[in-house]
mmCIF file of C-alpha atoms in Angstrom:
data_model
loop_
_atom_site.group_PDB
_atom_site.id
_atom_site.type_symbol
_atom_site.label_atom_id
_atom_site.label_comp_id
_atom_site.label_asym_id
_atom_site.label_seq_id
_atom_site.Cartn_x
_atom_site.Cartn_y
_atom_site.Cartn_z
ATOM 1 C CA UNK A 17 101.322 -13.201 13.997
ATOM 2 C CA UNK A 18 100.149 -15.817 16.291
ATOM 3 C CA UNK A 19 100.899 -19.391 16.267
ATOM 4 C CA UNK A 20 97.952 -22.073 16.892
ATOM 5 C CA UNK A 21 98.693 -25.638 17.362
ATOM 6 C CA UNK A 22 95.342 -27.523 16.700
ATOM 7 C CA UNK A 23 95.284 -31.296 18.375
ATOM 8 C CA UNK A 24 92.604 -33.394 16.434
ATOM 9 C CA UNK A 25 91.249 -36.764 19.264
ATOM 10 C CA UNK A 26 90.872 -39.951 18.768
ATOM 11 C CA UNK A 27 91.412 -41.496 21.722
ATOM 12 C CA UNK A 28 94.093 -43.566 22.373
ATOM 13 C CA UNK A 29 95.705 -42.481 18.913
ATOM 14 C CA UNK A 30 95.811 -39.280 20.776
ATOM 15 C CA UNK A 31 99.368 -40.634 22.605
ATOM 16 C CA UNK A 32 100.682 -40.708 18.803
ATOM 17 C CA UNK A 33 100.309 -36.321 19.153
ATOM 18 C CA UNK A 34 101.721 -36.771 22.646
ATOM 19 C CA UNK A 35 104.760 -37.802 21.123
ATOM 20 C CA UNK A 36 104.891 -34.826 18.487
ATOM 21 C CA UNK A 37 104.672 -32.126 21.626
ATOM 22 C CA UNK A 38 107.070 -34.050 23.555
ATOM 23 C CA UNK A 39 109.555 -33.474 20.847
ATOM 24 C CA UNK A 40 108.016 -29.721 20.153
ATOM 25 C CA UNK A 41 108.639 -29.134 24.031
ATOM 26 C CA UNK A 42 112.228 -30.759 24.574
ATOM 27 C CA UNK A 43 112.875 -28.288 20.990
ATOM 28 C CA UNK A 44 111.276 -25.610 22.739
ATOM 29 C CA UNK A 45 108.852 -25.095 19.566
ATOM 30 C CA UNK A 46 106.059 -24.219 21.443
ATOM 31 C CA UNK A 47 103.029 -22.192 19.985
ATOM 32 C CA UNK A 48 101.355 -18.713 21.432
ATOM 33 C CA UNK A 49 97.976 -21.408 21.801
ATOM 34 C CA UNK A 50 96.215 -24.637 21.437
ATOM 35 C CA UNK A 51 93.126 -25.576 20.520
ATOM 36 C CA UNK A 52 92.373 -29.577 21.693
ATOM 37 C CA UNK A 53 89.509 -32.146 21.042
ATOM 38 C CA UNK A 54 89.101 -34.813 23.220
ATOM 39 C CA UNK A 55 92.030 -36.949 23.439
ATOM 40 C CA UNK A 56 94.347 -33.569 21.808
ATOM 41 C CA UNK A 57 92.971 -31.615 25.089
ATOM 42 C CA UNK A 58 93.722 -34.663 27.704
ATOM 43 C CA UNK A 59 96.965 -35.049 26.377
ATOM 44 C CA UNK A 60 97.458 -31.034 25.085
ATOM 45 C CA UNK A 61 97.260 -29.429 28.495
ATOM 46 C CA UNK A 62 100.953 -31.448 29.266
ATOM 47 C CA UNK A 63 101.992 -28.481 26.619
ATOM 48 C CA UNK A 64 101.056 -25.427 28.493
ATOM 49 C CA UNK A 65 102.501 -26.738 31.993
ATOM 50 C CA UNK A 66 105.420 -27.664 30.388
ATOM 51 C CA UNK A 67 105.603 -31.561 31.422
ATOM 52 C CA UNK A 68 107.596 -33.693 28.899
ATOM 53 C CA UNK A 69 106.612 -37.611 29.128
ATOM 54 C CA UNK A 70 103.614 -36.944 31.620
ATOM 55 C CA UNK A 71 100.827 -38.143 28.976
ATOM 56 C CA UNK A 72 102.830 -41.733 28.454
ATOM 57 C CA UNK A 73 103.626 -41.840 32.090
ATOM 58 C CA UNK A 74 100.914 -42.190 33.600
ATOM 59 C CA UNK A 75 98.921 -44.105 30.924
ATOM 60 C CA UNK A 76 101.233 -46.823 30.729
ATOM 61 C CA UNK A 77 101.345 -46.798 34.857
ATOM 62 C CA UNK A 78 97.536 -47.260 34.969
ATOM 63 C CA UNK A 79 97.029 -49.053 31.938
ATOM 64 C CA UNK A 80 95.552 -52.009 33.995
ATOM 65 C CA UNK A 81 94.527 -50.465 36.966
ATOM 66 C CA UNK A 82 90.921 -50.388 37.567
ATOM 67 C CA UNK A 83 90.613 -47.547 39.710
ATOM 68 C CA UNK A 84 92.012 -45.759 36.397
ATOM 69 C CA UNK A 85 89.510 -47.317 33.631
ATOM 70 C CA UNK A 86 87.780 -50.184 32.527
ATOM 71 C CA UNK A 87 84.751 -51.985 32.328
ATOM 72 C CA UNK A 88 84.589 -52.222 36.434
ATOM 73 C CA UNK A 89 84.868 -48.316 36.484
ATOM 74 C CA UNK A 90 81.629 -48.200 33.786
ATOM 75 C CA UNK A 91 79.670 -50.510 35.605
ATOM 76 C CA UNK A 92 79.922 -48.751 38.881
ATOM 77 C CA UNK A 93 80.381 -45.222 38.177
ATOM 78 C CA UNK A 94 78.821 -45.001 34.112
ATOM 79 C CA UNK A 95 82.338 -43.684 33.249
ATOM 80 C CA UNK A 96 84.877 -46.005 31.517
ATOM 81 C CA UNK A 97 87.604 -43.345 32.308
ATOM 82 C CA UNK A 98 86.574 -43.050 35.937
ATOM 83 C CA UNK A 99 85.651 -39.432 37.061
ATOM 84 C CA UNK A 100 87.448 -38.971 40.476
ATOM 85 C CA UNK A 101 90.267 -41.129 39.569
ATOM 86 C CA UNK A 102 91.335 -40.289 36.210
ATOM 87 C CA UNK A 103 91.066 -36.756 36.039
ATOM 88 C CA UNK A 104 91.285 -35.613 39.540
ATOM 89 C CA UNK A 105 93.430 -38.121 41.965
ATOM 90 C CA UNK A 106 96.150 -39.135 39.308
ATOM 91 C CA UNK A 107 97.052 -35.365 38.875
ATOM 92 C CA UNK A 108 96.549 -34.434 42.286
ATOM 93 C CA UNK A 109 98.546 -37.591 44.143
ATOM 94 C CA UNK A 110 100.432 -39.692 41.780
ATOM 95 C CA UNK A 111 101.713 -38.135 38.425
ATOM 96 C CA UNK A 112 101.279 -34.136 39.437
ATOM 97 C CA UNK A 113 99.946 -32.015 36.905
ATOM 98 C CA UNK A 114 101.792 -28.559 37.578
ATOM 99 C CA UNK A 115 99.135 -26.034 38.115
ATOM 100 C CA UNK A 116 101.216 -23.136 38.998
ATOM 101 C CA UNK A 117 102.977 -23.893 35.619
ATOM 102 C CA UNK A 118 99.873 -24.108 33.674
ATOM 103 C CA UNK A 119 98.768 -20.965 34.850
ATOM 104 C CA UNK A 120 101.692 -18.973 34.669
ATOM 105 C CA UNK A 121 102.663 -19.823 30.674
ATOM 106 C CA UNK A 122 100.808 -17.056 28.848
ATOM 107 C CA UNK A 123 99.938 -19.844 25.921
ATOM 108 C CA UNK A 124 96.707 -19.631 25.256
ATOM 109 C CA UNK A 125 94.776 -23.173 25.773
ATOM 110 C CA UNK A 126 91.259 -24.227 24.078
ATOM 111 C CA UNK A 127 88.955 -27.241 24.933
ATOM 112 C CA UNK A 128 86.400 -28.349 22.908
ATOM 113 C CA UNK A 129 83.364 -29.801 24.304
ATOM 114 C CA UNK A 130 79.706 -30.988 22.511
ATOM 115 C CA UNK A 131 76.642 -29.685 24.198
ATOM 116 C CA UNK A 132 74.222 -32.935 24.335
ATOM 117 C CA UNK A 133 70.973 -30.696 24.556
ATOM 118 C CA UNK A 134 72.105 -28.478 21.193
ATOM 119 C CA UNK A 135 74.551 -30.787 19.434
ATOM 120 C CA UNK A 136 76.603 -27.703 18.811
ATOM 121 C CA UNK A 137 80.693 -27.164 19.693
ATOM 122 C CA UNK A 138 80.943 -25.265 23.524
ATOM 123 C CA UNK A 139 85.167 -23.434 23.152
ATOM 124 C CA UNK A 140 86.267 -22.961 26.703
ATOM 125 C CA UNK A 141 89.812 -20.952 27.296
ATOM 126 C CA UNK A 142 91.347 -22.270 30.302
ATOM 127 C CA UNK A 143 93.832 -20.329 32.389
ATOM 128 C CA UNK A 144 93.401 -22.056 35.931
ATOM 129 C CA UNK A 145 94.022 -25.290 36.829
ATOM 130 C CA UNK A 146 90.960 -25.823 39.210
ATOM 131 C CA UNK A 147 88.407 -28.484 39.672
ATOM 132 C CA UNK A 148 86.643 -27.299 36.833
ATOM 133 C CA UNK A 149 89.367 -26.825 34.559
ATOM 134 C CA UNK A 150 90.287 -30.874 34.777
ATOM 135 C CA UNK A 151 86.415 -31.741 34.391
ATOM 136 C CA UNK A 152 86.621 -29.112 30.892
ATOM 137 C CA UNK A 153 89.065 -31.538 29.857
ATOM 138 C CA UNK A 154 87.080 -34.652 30.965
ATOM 139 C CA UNK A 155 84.183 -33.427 28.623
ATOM 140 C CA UNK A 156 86.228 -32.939 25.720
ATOM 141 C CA UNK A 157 87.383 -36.217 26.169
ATOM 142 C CA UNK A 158 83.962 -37.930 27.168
ATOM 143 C CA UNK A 159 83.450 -40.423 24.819
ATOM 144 C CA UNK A 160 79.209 -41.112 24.666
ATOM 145 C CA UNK A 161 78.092 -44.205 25.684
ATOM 146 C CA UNK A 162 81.640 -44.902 27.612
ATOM 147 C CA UNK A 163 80.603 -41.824 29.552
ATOM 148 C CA UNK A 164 78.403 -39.584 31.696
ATOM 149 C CA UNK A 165 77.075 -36.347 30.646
ATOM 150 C CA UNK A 166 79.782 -33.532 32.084
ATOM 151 C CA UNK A 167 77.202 -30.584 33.850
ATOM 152 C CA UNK A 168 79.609 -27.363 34.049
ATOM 153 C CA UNK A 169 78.473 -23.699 33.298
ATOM 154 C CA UNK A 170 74.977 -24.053 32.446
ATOM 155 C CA UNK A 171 76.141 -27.045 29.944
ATOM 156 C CA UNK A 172 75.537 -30.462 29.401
ATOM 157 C CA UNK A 173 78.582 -32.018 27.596
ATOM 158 C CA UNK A 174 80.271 -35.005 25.600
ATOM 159 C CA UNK A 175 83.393 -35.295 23.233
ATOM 160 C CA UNK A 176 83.972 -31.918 21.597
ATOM 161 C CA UNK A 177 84.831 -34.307 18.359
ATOM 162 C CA UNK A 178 81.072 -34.810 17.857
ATOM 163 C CA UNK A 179 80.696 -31.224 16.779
ATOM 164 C CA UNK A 180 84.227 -30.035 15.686
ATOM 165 C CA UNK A 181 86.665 -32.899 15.236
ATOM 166 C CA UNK A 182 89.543 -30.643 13.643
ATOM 167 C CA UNK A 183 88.969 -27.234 14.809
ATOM 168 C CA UNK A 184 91.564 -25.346 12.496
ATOM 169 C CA UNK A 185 88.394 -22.632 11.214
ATOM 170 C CA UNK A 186 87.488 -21.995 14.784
ATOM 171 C CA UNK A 187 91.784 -21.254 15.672
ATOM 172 C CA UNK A 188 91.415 -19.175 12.393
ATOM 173 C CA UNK A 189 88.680 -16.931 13.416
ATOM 174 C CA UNK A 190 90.217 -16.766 16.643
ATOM 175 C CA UNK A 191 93.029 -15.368 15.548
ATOM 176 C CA UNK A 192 95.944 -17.947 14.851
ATOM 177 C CA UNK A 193 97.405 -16.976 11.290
ATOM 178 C CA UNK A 194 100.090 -19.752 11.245
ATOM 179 C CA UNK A 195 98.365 -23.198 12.582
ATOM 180 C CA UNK A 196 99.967 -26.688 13.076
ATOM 181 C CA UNK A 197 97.603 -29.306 12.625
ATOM 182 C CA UNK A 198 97.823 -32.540 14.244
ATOM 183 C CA UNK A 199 95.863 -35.178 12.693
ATOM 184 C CA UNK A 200 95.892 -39.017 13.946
ATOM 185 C CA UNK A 201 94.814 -41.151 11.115
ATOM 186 C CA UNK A 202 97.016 -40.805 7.247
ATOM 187 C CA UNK A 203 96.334 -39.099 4.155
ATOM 188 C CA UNK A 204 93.407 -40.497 2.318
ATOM 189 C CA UNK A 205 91.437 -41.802 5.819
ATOM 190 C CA UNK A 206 87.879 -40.920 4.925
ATOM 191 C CA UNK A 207 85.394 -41.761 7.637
ATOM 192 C CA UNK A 208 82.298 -43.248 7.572
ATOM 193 C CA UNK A 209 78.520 -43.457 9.496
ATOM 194 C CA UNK A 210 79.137 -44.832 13.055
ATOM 195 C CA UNK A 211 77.693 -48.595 13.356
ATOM 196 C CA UNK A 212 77.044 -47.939 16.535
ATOM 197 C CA UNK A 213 74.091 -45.317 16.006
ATOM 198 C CA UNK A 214 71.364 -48.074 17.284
ATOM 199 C CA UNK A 215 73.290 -48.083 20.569
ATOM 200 C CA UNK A 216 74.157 -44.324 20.507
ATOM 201 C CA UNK A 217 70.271 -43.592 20.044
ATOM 202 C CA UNK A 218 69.315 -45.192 22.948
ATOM 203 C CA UNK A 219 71.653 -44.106 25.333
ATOM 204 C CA UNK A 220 71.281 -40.566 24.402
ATOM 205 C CA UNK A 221 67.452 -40.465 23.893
ATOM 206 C CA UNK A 222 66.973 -37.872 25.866
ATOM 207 C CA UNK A 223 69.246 -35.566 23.393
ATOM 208 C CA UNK A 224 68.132 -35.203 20.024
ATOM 209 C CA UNK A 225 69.846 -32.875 18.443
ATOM 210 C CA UNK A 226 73.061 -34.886 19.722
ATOM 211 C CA UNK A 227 71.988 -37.977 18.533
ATOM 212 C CA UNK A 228 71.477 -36.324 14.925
ATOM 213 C CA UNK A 229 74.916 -34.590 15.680
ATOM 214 C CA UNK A 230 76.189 -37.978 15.655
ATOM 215 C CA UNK A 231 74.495 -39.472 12.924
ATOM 216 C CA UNK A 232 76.025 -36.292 11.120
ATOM 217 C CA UNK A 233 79.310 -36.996 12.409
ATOM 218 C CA UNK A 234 81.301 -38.833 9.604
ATOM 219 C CA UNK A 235 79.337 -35.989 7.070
ATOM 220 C CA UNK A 236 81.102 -33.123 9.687
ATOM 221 C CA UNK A 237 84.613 -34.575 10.054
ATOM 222 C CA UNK A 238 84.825 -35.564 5.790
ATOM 223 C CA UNK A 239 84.072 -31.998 5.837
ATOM 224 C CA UNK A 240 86.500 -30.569 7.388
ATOM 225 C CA UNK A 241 89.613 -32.670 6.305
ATOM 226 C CA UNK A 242 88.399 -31.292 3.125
ATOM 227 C CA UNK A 243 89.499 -27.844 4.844
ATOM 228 C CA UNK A 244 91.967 -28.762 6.350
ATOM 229 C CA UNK A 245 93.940 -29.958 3.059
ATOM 230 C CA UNK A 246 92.384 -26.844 1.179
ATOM 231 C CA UNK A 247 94.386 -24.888 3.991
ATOM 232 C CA UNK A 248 97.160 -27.085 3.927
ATOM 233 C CA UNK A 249 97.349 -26.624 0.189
ATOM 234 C CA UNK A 250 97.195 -22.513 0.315
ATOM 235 C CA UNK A 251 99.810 -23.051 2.719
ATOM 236 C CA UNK A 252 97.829 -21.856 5.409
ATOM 237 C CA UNK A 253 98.663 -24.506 8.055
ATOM 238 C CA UNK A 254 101.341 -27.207 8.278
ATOM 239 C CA UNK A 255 99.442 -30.744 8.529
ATOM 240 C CA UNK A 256 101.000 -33.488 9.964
ATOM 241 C CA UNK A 257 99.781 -37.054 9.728
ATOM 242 C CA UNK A 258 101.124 -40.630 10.784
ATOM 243 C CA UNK A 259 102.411 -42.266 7.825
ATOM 244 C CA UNK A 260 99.853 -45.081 8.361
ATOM 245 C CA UNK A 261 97.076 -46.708 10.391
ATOM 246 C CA UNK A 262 98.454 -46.101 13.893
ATOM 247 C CA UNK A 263 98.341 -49.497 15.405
ATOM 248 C CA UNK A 264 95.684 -49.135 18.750
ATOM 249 C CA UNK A 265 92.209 -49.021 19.040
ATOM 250 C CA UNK A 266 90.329 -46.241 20.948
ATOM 251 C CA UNK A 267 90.795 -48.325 23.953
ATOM 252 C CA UNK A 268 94.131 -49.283 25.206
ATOM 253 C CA UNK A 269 95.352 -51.389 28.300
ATOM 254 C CA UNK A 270 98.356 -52.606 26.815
ATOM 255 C CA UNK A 271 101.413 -50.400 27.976
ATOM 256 C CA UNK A 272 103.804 -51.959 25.160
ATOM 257 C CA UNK A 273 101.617 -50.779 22.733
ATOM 258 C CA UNK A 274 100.959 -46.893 23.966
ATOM 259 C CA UNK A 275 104.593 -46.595 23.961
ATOM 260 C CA UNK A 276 105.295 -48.181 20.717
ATOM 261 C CA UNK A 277 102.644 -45.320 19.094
ATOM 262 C CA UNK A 278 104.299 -42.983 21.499
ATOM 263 C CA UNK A 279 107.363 -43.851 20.171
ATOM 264 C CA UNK A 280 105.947 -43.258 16.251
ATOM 265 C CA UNK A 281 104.831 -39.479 17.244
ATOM 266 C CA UNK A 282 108.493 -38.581 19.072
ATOM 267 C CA UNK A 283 110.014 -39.544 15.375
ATOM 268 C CA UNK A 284 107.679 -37.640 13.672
ATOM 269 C CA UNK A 285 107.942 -35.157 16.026
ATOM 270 C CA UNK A 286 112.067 -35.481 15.355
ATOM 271 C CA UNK A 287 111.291 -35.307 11.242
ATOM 272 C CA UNK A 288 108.709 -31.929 11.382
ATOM 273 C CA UNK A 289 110.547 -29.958 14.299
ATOM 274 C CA UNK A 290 112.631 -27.960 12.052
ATOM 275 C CA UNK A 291 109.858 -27.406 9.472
ATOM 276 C CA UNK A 292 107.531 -26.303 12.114
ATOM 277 C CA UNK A 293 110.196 -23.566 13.268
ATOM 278 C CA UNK A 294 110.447 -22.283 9.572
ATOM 279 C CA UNK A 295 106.677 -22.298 9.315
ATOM 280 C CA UNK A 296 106.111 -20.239 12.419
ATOM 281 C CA UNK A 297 109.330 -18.035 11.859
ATOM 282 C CA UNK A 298 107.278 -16.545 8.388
ATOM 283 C CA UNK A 299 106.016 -13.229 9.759
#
C-alpha cells in the first residue's frame, strides 16, 4: 500500500500546508510520496529533505527584500519571485536546501507544471537536487502574468494549478492507495472565472490553448473538489481543510502575517497527526 500526500497551491496560503508537514515531520508521519502544485511543490520539497521550519524561515527573512520578490524584481527581470535569487541563491547561500538529503530519502516527489503551448498538466518525478530540479519547482510555482515562461525539457511552462489544481486522480493512477489531501481554502469554497482574463489574454497571446486553459480554470478546479469530496466520502483519502478563509492574499510581504497562517497549519497539523497515522496504518 503506498501512501501519497497531495499539496494543493495557492500561493502564499501554501505556508498554511507548510505548517501541516512541519508537524507531519517533527511526528515522523511522513508518506512513501508527494505530489505538489505550485506553492504545495515550493514549500513540499522541505518534506523529502527533511527540513522542519525551512519554508517559514526564509519567507519571513526575505519578506521585504527585493532581491527576493517584488514589484522591482518584475520590472527588471519579468519575474515577481526573482529567478536567480529565489530559487537558486537563497538555497544555495543563505537558508541551505539539503540536497544530499533530498536525494537520499527514497520518498517519491511530484511537481506539477502547465505547458503554455498545450494547456495540458507536464508530472515531473524529481530525485536530484540540480539546477533543473529547483527551476521544476519554479514552474510549478510560476504564477502567469507575475512570471516568465520556465523552458526545461522540450517544455514551455507556468503554474501546474492551471491544469491540475488538486492532483489526487493523477496520485491515484500512479499508484498511491491511501492519499492525504491538503487543501488551502474551507469546505464549501467554490471558485469562480478569473477577472483577470483581459490581462491574462494579452500577456499570454502567444499561447492559446493556455489562455483557454485559464478561462477553463475555475470549471477544472470546481471539478475536481467535486472528486476530491466524492473520494473523501468513499473514504478514499483523508481531506484536510483550514477551518476558514486563511487570512493572506497570494502575495505576502508581511512576516507577522506568514507566521500567524503558519502558525494555523502547525495546529491543524497537531489536531490530524494521529488520524493521519490511523489512515495510513489501514493495509
Amino acid at each position: 500500500m503506498k501512501r501519497g500526500l497531495v499539496l494543493e497551491g495557492g500561493a502564499m496560503r501554501g505556508l498554511f500546508t507548510a505548517g501541516i508537514c512541519d508537524v507531519m515531520m517533527e511526528q515522523d508521519v511522513l508518506p512513501d510520496g508527494i505530489v505538489g502544485v505550485s506553492a504545495g511543490a515550493a514549500f513540499g520539497c522541505n518534506m523529502k529533505s527533511r527540513q522542519v521550519g525551512r519554508a517559514i524561515r526564509y519567507n519571513m527573512r526575505f519578506a521585504n527584500d527585493s532581491r527576493y520578490s517584488g514589484i522591482r524584481s518584475l520590472l527588471t527581470s519579468g519575474d515577481y519571485f526573482n529567478a536567480v535569487f529565489a530559487y537558486h541563491i537563497v538555497p544555495q547561500q543563505y537558508d541551505i536546501f539539503d540536497d544530499k538529503a533530498f536525494e537520499s530519502n527514497p520518498m517519491e516527489f511530484t511537481v506539477v507544471c502547465t505547458d503554455v503551448e498545450t494547456g495540458k498538466a507536464v508530472y515531473k518525478q524529481l530525485t536530484h537536487a540540480d539546477y533543473d530540479c529547483y527551476d521544476w519547482i519554479r514552474a510549478s510555482a510560476s504564477m502567469p502574468i507575475m512570471s516568465k515562461v520556465v523552458e526545461l525539457e522540450g517544455h514551455k511552462l507556468l503554474d501546474g494549478g492551471v491544469a491540475d489544481s488538486i492532483p489526487l486522480e493523477y496520485a491515484e493512477k500512479a499508484g498511491y492507495e491511501r492519499n492525504v489531501v491538503i487543501l488551502t481554502q474551507p469546505k464549501g469554497f467554490v471558485k469562480k472565472h478569473n477577472p483577470l482574463m483581459p490581462l491574462m489574454r494579452m500577456s499570454l497571446r502567444h499561447y492559446p490553448n493556455m489562455i483557454e486553459a485559464l478561462d477553463k480554470r475555475h470549471i477544472m478546479y470546481n471539478q475536481e473538489l467535486a472528486y476530491v469530496e466524492e473520494a473523501e466520502a468513499q473514504q478514499r483519502c483523508l481531506v484536510i481543510r483550514p477551518e476558514k478563509k486563511i487570512p493572506i492574499g497570494h502575495i505576502s510581504h508581511d512576516p507577522h502575517e506568514m507566521k500567524g497562517v503558519y502558525e494555523m497549519g502547525r495546529e491543524t497539523g497537531k489536531v490530524y497527526v494521529e488520524r493521519i497515522k490511523e489512515f495510513w496504518s489501514v493495509e
